[in-house]
Amino acid sequence: MLANYYDINEKDNFEKLFGETYIGKKETKERNSYYILKFNFTGLNTDTKEALEKSFTRTIKDSFDKFIQMYNLNISYIEEGYPASIFESFLTQASGKIKSPLYVIIDECDHFANELLSFQTELFSNIVSKTGFVRKFYEVLKKGTESIVKRIFMTGVSPITLDSLTSGFNISMDLTRDADFNEMMGFNREEVINIINSVTPKVLEEIELNELMEILQKNYNGYLFAEECETRLFNSDMILYYMQSYEKSGKGPKSLIDKNIASDYGKLGRMFEFKNRNANMQVLQDILNGEEITGSITEGFSLEKNFDEDDFKSLLFYLGLLTIEQPILGGVSFKVPNYVIQDLYFEYFTKKINEELNYEINASEISRAIREIGLKGKNDSLIKIVEKTLNRISNRDYIKFDEKYVKLIFLAYCFLSKIYLVKSEYEVDNGYIDIALLKQANMEPDFFAIFELKYITKSEYEKEGEKIIEEKKKEAVEQIEKYKCSEELMGLPNLKKWAIIFVNDKCVVNLEI
């Protein structure tokens, strides 16, 4: 859109493209007055420094060639050498051939960083250092602002790369957390409704629209980029993915997350290995346990200084894995933005269990166990799988093993199946349910379920015996009896209610209420 607005080649198409929009009616003096030079650094080869530099060079040359072709220019530039030298040659030659200034648009300016930061920080530091080829490229871009480059717009994922470059490229302004640009980062509710109306053959009835919006709200909404703002945004990529299916079939996709986007987020799991792994893993457990996550959002990162807990939480924020819940004194409280992101956290946690225990969890077996709950109302298979995992964990003294950890394993396996909308500490009229298996979009199980989990350590059992089991059972039953009268649960058909008690790695009570 930005390119079309400023591109001199699109001058005759301005009315068609922007006539009915706000920026079309409030046009600026500089619209359609630039040559647009676009770079997209997606998909660079990060195997080695040489491979990265080669693919980086190929990408910028492709951009130059497209530019020359698009504007039908006779420009020859040096095609061999360092990226900065090639770029400098191009700008020199272009300055004598074009009559209007350049608008440089860079997409995915830091795509390669996500591949490097966890396992190749030395290579990352090398390429953005004073003599690094990426740093030198941006220095040429800065120098270009003294001649034909008048405007630059860059997008990326994490600010780490940008902050590593800005000492050499110190003419930029970071708009990420500017309140005026909050709604540029995604779709607001009105925009989503407009998209729905544009892909449906007739306007949806209010009830139908509200049901659809509730699905989209739970799974894709929640993002806030400036604490002074109030409008929470939908993930635009995921909304378009969902609506593509809805337009074809009148219902959403079987999987609520696009596999291509899930793959990108999967790579971001490497961030938990970045710098201080143990501290990062504690943040992960706090997130999964629903603990309050607070901190100050880091505005400027540096690989040279200590990378503390606030830096890591901030990195998760910039990556879209946490968002602002509300401002607090001297900082913000964070939260997981939506269900799809929460699902990704639990997927990652499941992988970490595998790695820690050298134990391959059978996803198909877990799905069958959850399906058994949905179709038969039985949880025996799930209990056996959890017992098997707990048995492996109980032999590892270094793993923190308590009721919260048992609950996390239970939750992770329920999330893995994708059959239910899984809720932890689900709030109802009379309290908070440990685990609730609720209606998921496009899934029609015969049974739903709630679990009240209790855990007794081996030492507690050896000290108190059956007495503590009976106490925990009485407590769990009373809680479920209290919850089942809640209005939220009364509307669920065939609701299974289980009190589950583990002693060490064994389930000693599996009681249906």
Short mmCIF file of C-alpha atoms in Angstrom, two decimals:
data_model
loop_
_atom_site.label_atom_id
_atom_site.label_comp_id
_atom_site.label_asym_id
_atom_site.label_seq_id
_atom_site.Cartn_x
_atom_site.Cartn_y
_atom_site.Cartn_z
CA MET A 1 0.00 0.00 0.00
CA LEU A 2 2.78 2.42 0.94
CA ALA A 3 4.58 1.65 -2.31
CA ASN A 4 1.45 2.23 -4.40
CA TYR A 5 0.71 5.50 -2.64
CA TYR A 6 4.13 7.03 -3.31
CA ASP A 7 5.10 5.30 -6.58
CA ILE A 8 5.31 7.64 -9.60
CA ASN A 9 4.28 4.68 -11.79
CA GLU A 10 0.93 4.46 -9.99
CA LYS A 11 -0.04 8.11 -10.44
CA ASP A 12 -2.79 7.32 -12.95
CA ASN A 13 -4.17 4.57 -10.68
CA PHE A 14 -4.41 6.72 -7.56
CA GLU A 15 -8.15 7.28 -7.74
CA LYS A 16 -8.83 3.59 -8.36
CA LEU A 17 -6.59 2.47 -5.51
CA PHE A 18 -7.26 5.13 -2.89
CA GLY A 19 -10.24 7.22 -4.02
CA GLU A 20 -12.69 5.88 -1.41
CA THR A 21 -10.19 5.78 1.46
CA TYR A 22 -9.25 8.40 4.03
CA ILE A 23 -5.77 8.84 2.55
CA GLY A 24 -7.32 9.15 -0.89
CA LYS A 25 -9.56 11.99 0.22
CA LYS A 26 -6.82 13.60 2.34
CA GLU A 27 -3.95 13.12 -0.08
CA THR A 28 -0.51 14.50 0.71
CA LYS A 29 1.66 16.66 -1.53
CA GLU A 30 4.20 13.88 -2.03
CA ARG A 31 1.86 11.14 -3.20
CA ASN A 32 3.06 9.41 -6.41
CA SER A 33 6.30 11.39 -6.43
CA TYR A 34 8.94 8.73 -5.65
CA TYR A 35 10.78 5.89 -7.27
CA ILE A 36 10.24 2.88 -5.00
CA LEU A 37 13.19 0.61 -4.21
CA LYS A 38 12.00 -2.48 -2.28
CA PHE A 39 14.05 -5.10 -0.44
CA ASN A 40 12.65 -8.27 1.15
CA PHE A 41 15.14 -10.25 3.23
CA THR A 42 12.94 -13.30 3.80
CA GLY A 43 14.57 -16.69 3.26
CA LEU A 44 18.26 -15.81 3.51
CA ASN A 45 20.62 -18.77 3.90
CA THR A 46 22.06 -18.62 7.43
CA ASP A 47 24.13 -21.82 7.37
CA THR A 48 27.45 -19.93 7.30
CA LYS A 49 28.66 -16.35 7.08
CA GLU A 50 29.64 -16.94 3.45
CA ALA A 51 26.23 -18.42 2.56
CA LEU A 52 24.44 -15.56 4.31
CA GLU A 53 26.49 -12.89 2.55
CA LYS A 54 25.98 -14.61 -0.80
CA SER A 55 22.18 -14.80 -0.41
CA PHE A 56 22.06 -11.25 0.98
CA THR A 57 23.97 -10.02 -2.09
CA ARG A 58 21.72 -11.96 -4.46
CA THR A 59 18.63 -10.46 -2.79
CA ILE A 60 19.77 -6.86 -3.14
CA LYS A 61 20.82 -7.41 -6.76
CA ASP A 62 17.40 -8.90 -7.53
CA SER A 63 15.84 -5.75 -6.04
CA PHE A 64 18.03 -3.50 -8.19
CA ASP A 65 17.18 -5.46 -11.34
CA LYS A 66 13.43 -5.31 -10.62
CA PHE A 67 13.75 -1.57 -10.03
CA ILE A 68 15.54 -1.06 -13.35
CA GLN A 69 12.93 -3.13 -15.19
CA MET A 70 9.95 -1.52 -13.45
CA TYR A 71 11.04 2.00 -14.38
CA ASN A 72 12.58 1.05 -17.73
CA LEU A 73 15.95 2.58 -16.84
CA ASN A 74 19.36 2.13 -18.41
CA ILE A 75 21.48 1.58 -15.31
CA SER A 76 24.68 -0.46 -15.07
CA TYR A 77 26.16 -1.10 -11.64
CA ILE A 78 29.05 -3.13 -10.24
CA GLU A 79 27.69 -6.64 -9.68
CA GLU A 80 30.63 -8.21 -7.85
CA GLY A 81 32.08 -7.41 -4.44
CA TYR A 82 30.68 -6.62 -1.01
CA PRO A 83 26.95 -5.78 -0.70
CA ALA A 84 27.77 -2.24 0.43
CA SER A 85 29.98 -1.64 -2.62
CA ILE A 86 27.30 -2.96 -4.98
CA PHE A 87 24.65 -0.80 -3.29
CA GLU A 88 26.86 2.28 -3.46
CA SER A 89 27.49 1.67 -7.16
CA PHE A 90 23.76 1.32 -7.81
CA LEU A 91 22.89 4.56 -5.99
CA THR A 92 25.62 6.44 -7.84
CA GLN A 93 24.39 5.23 -11.22
CA ALA A 94 20.71 5.73 -10.37
CA SER A 95 21.27 9.31 -9.24
CA GLY A 96 22.06 10.31 -12.81
CA LYS A 97 19.07 8.49 -14.32
CA ILE A 98 16.08 9.40 -12.16
CA LYS A 99 14.36 12.77 -11.82
CA SER A 100 12.59 12.13 -8.52
CA PRO A 101 13.89 10.89 -5.15
CA LEU A 102 13.98 7.30 -3.90
CA TYR A 103 11.66 5.82 -1.30
CA VAL A 104 13.40 2.72 0.12
CA ILE A 105 11.10 0.08 1.65
CA ILE A 106 12.72 -2.83 3.50
CA ASP A 107 10.60 -5.79 4.60
CA GLU A 108 11.87 -8.45 7.04
CA CYS A 109 14.99 -6.42 7.74
CA ASP A 110 15.93 -8.85 10.53
CA HIS A 111 14.61 -12.18 9.21
CA PHE A 112 18.06 -13.76 9.39
CA ALA A 113 18.43 -12.71 13.03
CA ASN A 114 15.81 -15.20 14.23
CA GLU A 115 17.92 -17.99 12.76
CA LEU A 116 21.18 -16.74 14.27
CA LEU A 117 20.49 -15.34 17.71
CA SER A 118 20.05 -18.62 19.58
CA PHE A 119 22.85 -20.73 18.17
CA GLN A 120 25.15 -18.40 16.22
CA THR A 121 25.34 -15.19 18.24
CA GLU A 122 28.99 -14.74 17.25
CA LEU A 123 28.03 -14.74 13.56
CA PHE A 124 25.17 -12.33 14.27
CA SER A 125 27.50 -9.96 16.13
CA ASN A 126 30.03 -10.24 13.32
CA ILE A 127 27.69 -9.22 10.51
CA VAL A 128 26.23 -6.23 12.38
CA SER A 129 29.57 -5.05 13.85
CA LYS A 130 31.31 -1.94 12.51
CA THR A 131 33.01 -3.99 9.80
CA GLY A 132 30.12 -6.42 9.19
CA PHE A 133 28.55 -6.54 5.74
CA VAL A 134 25.00 -5.88 7.00
CA ARG A 135 26.14 -2.86 9.02
CA LYS A 136 28.07 -1.51 6.01
CA PHE A 137 24.98 -1.93 3.81
CA TYR A 138 22.95 0.30 6.13
CA GLU A 139 25.75 2.84 6.32
CA VAL A 140 25.53 3.17 2.53
CA LEU A 141 21.76 3.60 2.86
CA LYS A 142 22.32 6.38 5.39
CA LYS A 143 24.84 8.03 3.08
CA GLY A 144 22.23 7.81 0.31
CA THR A 145 19.97 10.17 2.28
CA GLU A 146 22.45 12.91 1.44
CA SER A 147 21.64 12.46 -2.25
CA ILE A 148 18.69 10.59 -3.80
CA VAL A 149 17.22 8.64 -0.85
CA LYS A 150 14.55 10.84 0.75
CA ARG A 151 12.39 8.35 2.66
CA ILE A 152 12.95 4.94 4.25
CA PHE A 153 10.44 2.55 5.81
CA MET A 154 11.62 -0.70 7.45
CA THR A 155 9.70 -3.56 9.03
CA GLY A 156 10.95 -6.54 10.97
CA VAL A 157 10.20 -8.77 13.92
CA SER A 158 12.66 -8.12 16.72
CA PRO A 159 14.34 -4.81 17.56
CA ILE A 160 17.64 -6.50 18.39
CA THR A 161 18.91 -6.23 14.82
CA LEU A 162 17.73 -2.65 14.47
CA ASP A 163 19.41 -1.62 17.71
CA SER A 164 22.63 -3.32 16.65
CA LEU A 165 22.61 -1.24 13.46
CA THR A 166 21.39 2.15 14.62
CA SER A 167 24.74 3.39 15.92
CA GLY A 168 25.83 3.39 12.29
CA PHE A 169 22.37 4.07 10.91
CA ASN A 170 21.30 6.74 13.39
CA ILE A 171 18.64 8.50 11.33
CA SER A 172 15.73 6.19 12.11
CA MET A 173 12.74 6.44 14.43
CA ASP A 174 11.17 3.31 15.93
CA LEU A 175 7.38 3.51 15.51
CA THR A 176 6.59 0.10 17.02
CA ARG A 177 5.26 1.44 20.33
CA ASP A 178 4.01 4.79 19.10
CA ALA A 179 0.35 5.04 20.16
CA ASP A 180 -0.57 6.71 16.87
CA PHE A 181 0.50 3.58 15.00
CA ASN A 182 -1.04 0.95 17.30
CA GLU A 183 -3.87 0.12 14.89
CA MET A 184 -1.49 -0.19 11.96
CA MET A 185 -0.21 -3.44 13.49
CA GLY A 186 -3.37 -5.48 12.94
CA PHE A 187 -7.12 -5.38 12.30
CA ASN A 188 -9.58 -3.76 14.68
CA ARG A 189 -13.06 -5.20 15.27
CA GLU A 190 -14.74 -3.00 12.66
CA GLU A 191 -12.21 -4.01 10.00
CA VAL A 192 -12.74 -7.71 10.75
CA ILE A 193 -16.51 -7.31 10.41
CA ASN A 194 -15.98 -5.54 7.08
CA ILE A 195 -13.86 -8.49 5.90
CA ILE A 196 -16.56 -10.94 6.99
CA ASN A 197 -19.21 -8.98 5.10
CA SER A 198 -17.03 -8.87 1.99
CA VAL A 199 -16.60 -12.66 1.79
CA THR A 200 -20.12 -13.79 2.68
CA PRO A 201 -22.81 -13.92 -0.03
CA LYS A 202 -25.29 -12.21 2.30
CA VAL A 203 -24.95 -10.23 5.51
CA LEU A 204 -24.86 -12.57 8.51
CA GLU A 205 -27.61 -12.52 11.10
CA GLU A 206 -26.52 -10.85 14.35
CA ILE A 207 -26.40 -14.15 16.27
CA GLU A 208 -24.31 -15.83 13.56
CA LEU A 209 -21.96 -12.84 13.33
CA ASN A 210 -21.51 -12.75 17.11
CA GLU A 211 -20.70 -16.47 17.19
CA LEU A 212 -18.08 -16.04 14.46
CA MET A 213 -16.58 -12.97 16.14
CA GLU A 214 -16.33 -14.88 19.42
CA ILE A 215 -14.24 -17.57 17.70
CA LEU A 216 -11.98 -14.97 16.08
CA GLN A 217 -11.73 -13.00 19.33
CA LYS A 218 -10.61 -16.01 21.39
CA ASN A 219 -8.07 -17.20 18.88
CA TYR A 220 -6.62 -14.17 17.11
CA ASN A 221 -7.34 -11.01 19.14
CA GLY A 222 -5.63 -9.45 22.14
CA TYR A 223 -2.65 -7.50 20.81
CA LEU A 224 -1.79 -4.08 22.26
CA PHE A 225 1.45 -2.32 21.38
CA ALA A 226 1.22 0.87 23.44
CA GLU A 227 -0.06 0.89 27.01
CA GLU A 228 -1.91 4.20 26.56
CA CYS A 229 -4.08 2.64 23.83
CA GLU A 230 -7.34 0.76 24.39
CA THR A 231 -8.04 -0.92 21.05
CA ARG A 232 -6.82 -4.52 21.04
CA LEU A 233 -6.03 -5.89 17.62
CA PHE A 234 -6.54 -9.10 15.67
CA ASN A 235 -3.59 -10.85 14.02
CA SER A 236 -4.19 -9.83 10.40
CA ASP A 237 -2.43 -12.86 8.86
CA MET A 238 -4.51 -15.29 10.91
CA ILE A 239 -7.79 -13.47 10.19
CA LEU A 240 -7.12 -13.66 6.45
CA TYR A 241 -6.18 -17.34 6.78
CA TYR A 242 -9.43 -18.12 8.63
CA MET A 243 -11.61 -16.07 6.28
CA GLN A 244 -10.10 -17.72 3.21
CA SER A 245 -11.56 -21.02 4.44
CA TYR A 246 -14.80 -19.36 5.54
CA GLU A 247 -15.30 -17.85 2.09
CA LYS A 248 -14.91 -21.26 0.42
CA SER A 249 -16.89 -23.47 2.76
CA GLY A 250 -18.87 -21.27 5.12
CA LYS A 251 -16.80 -22.47 8.07
CA GLY A 252 -13.32 -22.01 9.46
CA PRO A 253 -10.27 -24.20 8.76
CA LYS A 254 -9.73 -27.48 10.61
CA SER A 255 -6.52 -26.10 12.09
CA LEU A 256 -6.87 -22.67 13.67
CA ILE A 257 -3.30 -21.71 12.80
CA ASP A 258 -1.80 -21.59 9.32
CA LYS A 259 1.00 -24.19 9.13
CA ASN A 260 3.32 -21.64 7.52
CA ILE A 261 2.80 -19.17 10.36
CA ALA A 262 3.06 -21.97 12.93
CA SER A 263 6.40 -22.90 11.39
CA ASP A 264 7.65 -19.33 11.81
CA TYR A 265 6.55 -19.27 15.44
CA GLY A 266 8.18 -22.67 15.91
CA LYS A 267 11.52 -21.17 14.99
CA LEU A 268 10.95 -18.55 17.63
CA GLY A 269 11.08 -21.30 20.23
CA ARG A 270 14.81 -20.93 19.82
CA MET A 271 14.51 -17.65 21.65
CA PHE A 272 14.14 -19.61 24.88
CA GLU A 273 17.70 -20.81 24.33
CA PHE A 274 18.96 -17.24 23.92
CA LYS A 275 21.50 -15.98 26.47
CA ASN A 276 20.20 -17.18 29.89
CA ARG A 277 18.36 -20.43 29.22
CA ASN A 278 17.45 -21.25 32.84
CA ALA A 279 15.99 -17.81 33.50
CA ASN A 280 14.08 -17.97 30.21
CA MET A 281 12.63 -21.36 31.13
CA GLN A 282 11.39 -19.94 34.43
CA VAL A 283 9.57 -17.23 32.49
CA LEU A 284 8.04 -19.98 30.33
CA GLN A 285 6.79 -21.85 33.39
CA ASP A 286 5.35 -18.65 34.86
CA ILE A 287 3.50 -18.01 31.59
CA LEU A 288 2.15 -21.57 31.41
CA ASN A 289 1.09 -21.49 35.06
CA GLY A 290 -0.82 -18.26 34.53
CA GLU A 291 1.39 -16.34 36.95
CA GLU A 292 1.44 -12.55 36.80
CA ILE A 293 4.11 -11.45 34.31
CA THR A 294 5.40 -7.92 34.89
CA GLY A 295 8.35 -5.90 33.67
CA SER A 296 9.57 -2.89 31.74
CA ILE A 297 9.58 -3.04 27.95
CA THR A 298 13.14 -2.71 26.70
CA GLU A 299 13.41 -0.01 24.04
CA GLY A 300 17.02 -0.66 23.07
CA PHE A 301 18.79 -4.04 23.06
CA SER A 302 22.51 -4.63 23.08
CA LEU A 303 24.24 -7.99 22.83
CA GLU A 304 27.19 -6.52 24.68
CA LYS A 305 25.28 -5.88 27.92
CA ASN A 306 23.68 -8.39 30.26
CA PHE A 307 20.45 -9.83 28.89
CA ASP A 308 18.10 -9.79 31.87
CA GLU A 309 14.57 -11.05 32.54
CA ASP A 310 12.92 -7.82 31.38
CA ASP A 311 14.86 -8.05 28.10
CA PHE A 312 13.59 -11.58 27.51
CA LYS A 313 9.97 -10.68 28.31
CA SER A 314 10.34 -7.69 25.99
CA LEU A 315 11.65 -9.94 23.23
CA LEU A 316 8.57 -12.17 23.61
CA PHE A 317 6.45 -9.01 23.40
CA TYR A 318 8.08 -7.86 20.16
CA LEU A 319 7.70 -11.35 18.71
CA GLY A 320 3.96 -11.33 19.44
CA LEU A 321 4.19 -14.09 22.05
CA LEU A 322 3.25 -11.74 24.89
CA THR A 323 1.27 -8.52 24.79
CA ILE A 324 0.52 -5.65 27.14
CA GLU A 325 -2.24 -6.38 29.64
CA GLN A 326 -2.17 -3.03 31.40
CA PRO A 327 0.26 -0.36 32.61
CA ILE A 328 1.56 -0.66 36.16
CA LEU A 329 3.81 1.59 38.20
CA GLY A 330 7.07 1.90 36.28
CA GLY A 331 6.25 -0.82 33.77
CA VAL A 332 3.54 -3.08 32.37
CA SER A 333 1.90 -6.39 33.09
CA PHE A 334 2.01 -8.86 30.21
CA LYS A 335 -0.35 -11.60 29.11
CA VAL A 336 -0.57 -14.23 26.39
CA PRO A 337 -2.60 -12.48 23.67
CA ASN A 338 -4.90 -15.32 22.64
CA TYR A 339 -5.62 -19.03 22.56
CA VAL A 340 -3.58 -19.81 19.44
CA ILE A 341 -0.43 -18.37 21.03
CA GLN A 342 -1.15 -20.20 24.29
CA ASP A 343 -1.42 -23.40 22.26
CA LEU A 344 2.03 -22.73 20.76
CA TYR A 345 3.52 -22.30 24.24
CA PHE A 346 2.19 -25.69 25.30
CA GLU A 347 3.46 -27.29 22.09
CA TYR A 348 6.90 -25.93 22.90
CA PHE A 349 6.61 -27.16 26.51
CA THR A 350 5.79 -30.66 25.22
CA LYS A 351 8.91 -30.61 23.05
CA LYS A 352 10.99 -29.55 26.06
CA ILE A 353 9.63 -32.51 28.04
CA ASN A 354 10.79 -34.78 25.23
CA GLU A 355 14.26 -33.26 25.26
CA GLU A 356 14.65 -33.22 29.04
CA LEU A 357 13.58 -36.84 29.45
CA ASN A 358 14.98 -38.21 26.19
CA TYR A 359 11.47 -39.54 25.77
CA GLU A 360 9.50 -39.40 22.54
CA ILE A 361 5.89 -38.52 23.28
CA ASN A 362 3.52 -40.18 20.84
CA ALA A 363 1.25 -37.39 19.56
CA SER A 364 -1.09 -39.88 17.87
CA GLU A 365 -1.49 -41.80 21.12
CA ILE A 366 -2.33 -38.58 22.96
CA SER A 367 -4.86 -37.57 20.31
CA ARG A 368 -6.52 -40.99 20.61
CA ALA A 369 -6.70 -40.57 24.38
CA ILE A 370 -8.35 -37.13 24.13
CA ARG A 371 -10.65 -38.43 21.38
CA GLU A 372 -11.70 -41.18 23.80
CA ILE A 373 -12.85 -38.48 26.21
CA GLY A 374 -14.75 -36.74 23.41
CA LEU A 375 -16.46 -39.84 22.02
CA LYS A 376 -16.78 -42.20 24.99
CA GLY A 377 -16.45 -39.95 28.03
CA LYS A 378 -13.51 -42.00 29.37
CA ASN A 379 -10.17 -40.65 30.58
CA ASP A 380 -8.28 -43.90 31.39
CA SER A 381 -5.94 -43.70 28.40
CA LEU A 382 -4.98 -40.10 29.16
CA ILE A 383 -4.25 -40.97 32.79
CA LYS A 384 -1.94 -43.82 31.71
CA ILE A 385 0.00 -41.52 29.36
CA VAL A 386 0.43 -38.90 32.10
CA GLU A 387 1.56 -41.62 34.53
CA LYS A 388 4.16 -42.80 32.04
CA THR A 389 5.57 -39.28 31.71
CA LEU A 390 5.52 -38.67 35.47
CA ASN A 391 7.40 -41.92 35.99
CA ARG A 392 10.20 -40.63 33.76
CA ILE A 393 10.22 -37.27 35.51
CA SER A 394 10.18 -38.68 39.04
CA ASN A 395 13.59 -40.21 38.38
CA ARG A 396 15.07 -36.80 37.49
CA ASP A 397 15.83 -34.95 40.70
CA TYR A 398 16.81 -31.78 38.87
CA ILE A 399 13.31 -31.21 37.46
CA LYS A 400 11.04 -29.19 39.73
CA PHE A 401 8.19 -31.59 40.43
CA ASP A 402 5.02 -30.27 42.07
CA GLU A 403 1.28 -29.94 41.52
CA LYS A 404 1.77 -27.10 39.04
CA TYR A 405 4.15 -29.19 36.95
CA VAL A 406 1.73 -32.15 36.88
CA LYS A 407 -1.02 -29.79 35.78
CA LEU A 408 1.21 -28.39 33.01
CA ILE A 409 1.80 -31.88 31.63
CA PHE A 410 -1.93 -32.58 31.71
CA LEU A 411 -2.64 -29.30 29.95
CA ALA A 412 0.09 -29.79 27.36
CA TYR A 413 -1.38 -33.14 26.30
CA CYS A 414 -4.90 -31.73 26.13
CA PHE A 415 -3.65 -28.85 23.95
CA LEU A 416 -1.74 -31.23 21.69
CA SER A 417 -4.89 -32.94 20.41
CA LYS A 418 -6.56 -29.71 19.11
CA ILE A 419 -9.96 -31.31 19.85
CA TYR A 420 -11.02 -29.03 22.69
CA LEU A 421 -10.72 -25.42 23.70
CA VAL A 422 -8.52 -26.06 26.73
CA LYS A 423 -8.74 -23.66 29.66
CA SER A 424 -6.52 -23.55 32.72
CA GLU A 425 -7.83 -21.95 35.92
CA TYR A 426 -11.10 -21.42 34.09
CA GLU A 427 -13.17 -18.85 35.96
CA VAL A 428 -16.79 -19.70 36.73
CA ASP A 429 -19.29 -18.24 39.20
CA ASN A 430 -17.99 -20.23 42.15
CA GLY A 431 -14.25 -20.32 41.59
CA TYR A 432 -11.55 -21.49 39.20
CA ILE A 433 -11.54 -24.92 37.56
CA ASP A 434 -8.09 -26.52 37.22
CA ILE A 435 -8.65 -27.75 33.65
CA ALA A 436 -11.71 -27.39 31.43
CA LEU A 437 -12.19 -29.04 28.02
CA LEU A 438 -14.68 -26.80 26.23
CA LYS A 439 -16.17 -26.37 22.75
CA GLN A 440 -13.57 -25.73 20.07
CA ALA A 441 -14.46 -24.19 16.71
CA ASN A 442 -15.29 -26.82 14.05
CA MET A 443 -15.17 -29.69 16.59
CA GLU A 444 -18.24 -31.60 17.76
CA PRO A 445 -17.32 -33.96 20.64
CA ASP A 446 -20.08 -35.89 22.39
CA PHE A 447 -18.60 -35.13 25.81
CA PHE A 448 -16.96 -32.15 27.51
CA ALA A 449 -14.96 -32.32 30.73
CA ILE A 450 -13.57 -30.57 33.78
CA PHE A 451 -10.75 -31.85 35.98
CA GLU A 452 -9.80 -31.01 39.53
CA LEU A 453 -6.19 -32.13 40.01
CA LYS A 454 -4.42 -32.80 43.29
CA TYR A 455 -0.83 -33.91 43.78
CA ILE A 456 0.75 -35.55 46.81
CA THR A 457 4.51 -35.95 47.09
CA LYS A 458 6.04 -39.28 47.96
CA SER A 459 7.29 -37.92 51.29
CA GLU A 460 3.84 -36.50 52.17
CA TYR A 461 2.23 -39.86 51.48
CA GLU A 462 4.85 -41.78 53.49
CA LYS A 463 4.22 -39.43 56.41
CA GLU A 464 0.39 -39.30 56.36
CA GLY A 465 -0.70 -42.32 54.33
CA GLU A 466 -4.32 -42.79 53.20
CA LYS A 467 -5.44 -39.91 55.39
CA ILE A 468 -3.99 -37.26 53.06
CA ILE A 469 -5.51 -38.98 50.01
CA GLU A 470 -8.97 -38.85 51.60
CA GLU A 471 -8.47 -35.20 52.54
CA LYS A 472 -7.45 -34.26 49.00
CA LYS A 473 -10.31 -36.30 47.53
CA LYS A 474 -12.86 -34.61 49.79
CA GLU A 475 -11.44 -31.21 48.82
CA ALA A 476 -11.56 -31.99 45.07
CA VAL A 477 -15.12 -33.38 45.22
CA GLU A 478 -16.37 -30.33 47.14
CA GLN A 479 -14.81 -28.02 44.57
CA ILE A 480 -16.38 -29.85 41.63
CA GLU A 481 -19.78 -29.95 43.33
CA LYS A 482 -19.50 -26.20 43.73
CA TYR A 483 -18.43 -25.60 40.12
CA LYS A 484 -21.04 -27.79 38.43
CA CYS A 485 -23.81 -25.40 39.45
CA SER A 486 -22.16 -22.56 37.55
CA GLU A 487 -24.16 -21.08 34.70
CA GLU A 488 -21.20 -21.44 32.29
CA LEU A 489 -21.13 -25.22 32.76
CA MET A 490 -24.88 -25.84 32.88
CA GLY A 491 -25.10 -25.24 29.14
CA LEU A 492 -22.50 -27.88 28.25
CA PRO A 493 -24.10 -31.22 27.26
CA ASN A 494 -22.66 -34.47 28.63
CA LEU A 495 -20.19 -32.74 30.93
CA LYS A 496 -17.77 -35.18 32.58
CA LYS A 497 -16.45 -34.09 35.98
CA TRP A 498 -13.36 -35.82 37.36
CA ALA A 499 -11.39 -35.56 40.59
CA ILE A 500 -7.84 -36.78 39.89
CA ILE A 501 -5.22 -37.38 42.59
CA PHE A 502 -1.61 -38.35 41.95
CA VAL A 503 0.85 -39.66 44.50
CA ASN A 504 4.31 -39.15 43.04
CA ASP A 505 3.92 -40.77 39.59
CA LYS A 506 0.75 -42.82 40.20
CA CYS A 507 -2.89 -41.82 39.83
CA VAL A 508 -4.48 -43.13 43.04
CA VAL A 509 -7.90 -41.50 42.56
CA ASN A 510 -9.74 -41.14 39.24
CA LEU A 511 -13.24 -40.35 40.42
CA GLU A 512 -16.11 -39.25 38.22
CA ILE A 513 -18.52 -36.95 40.04
#
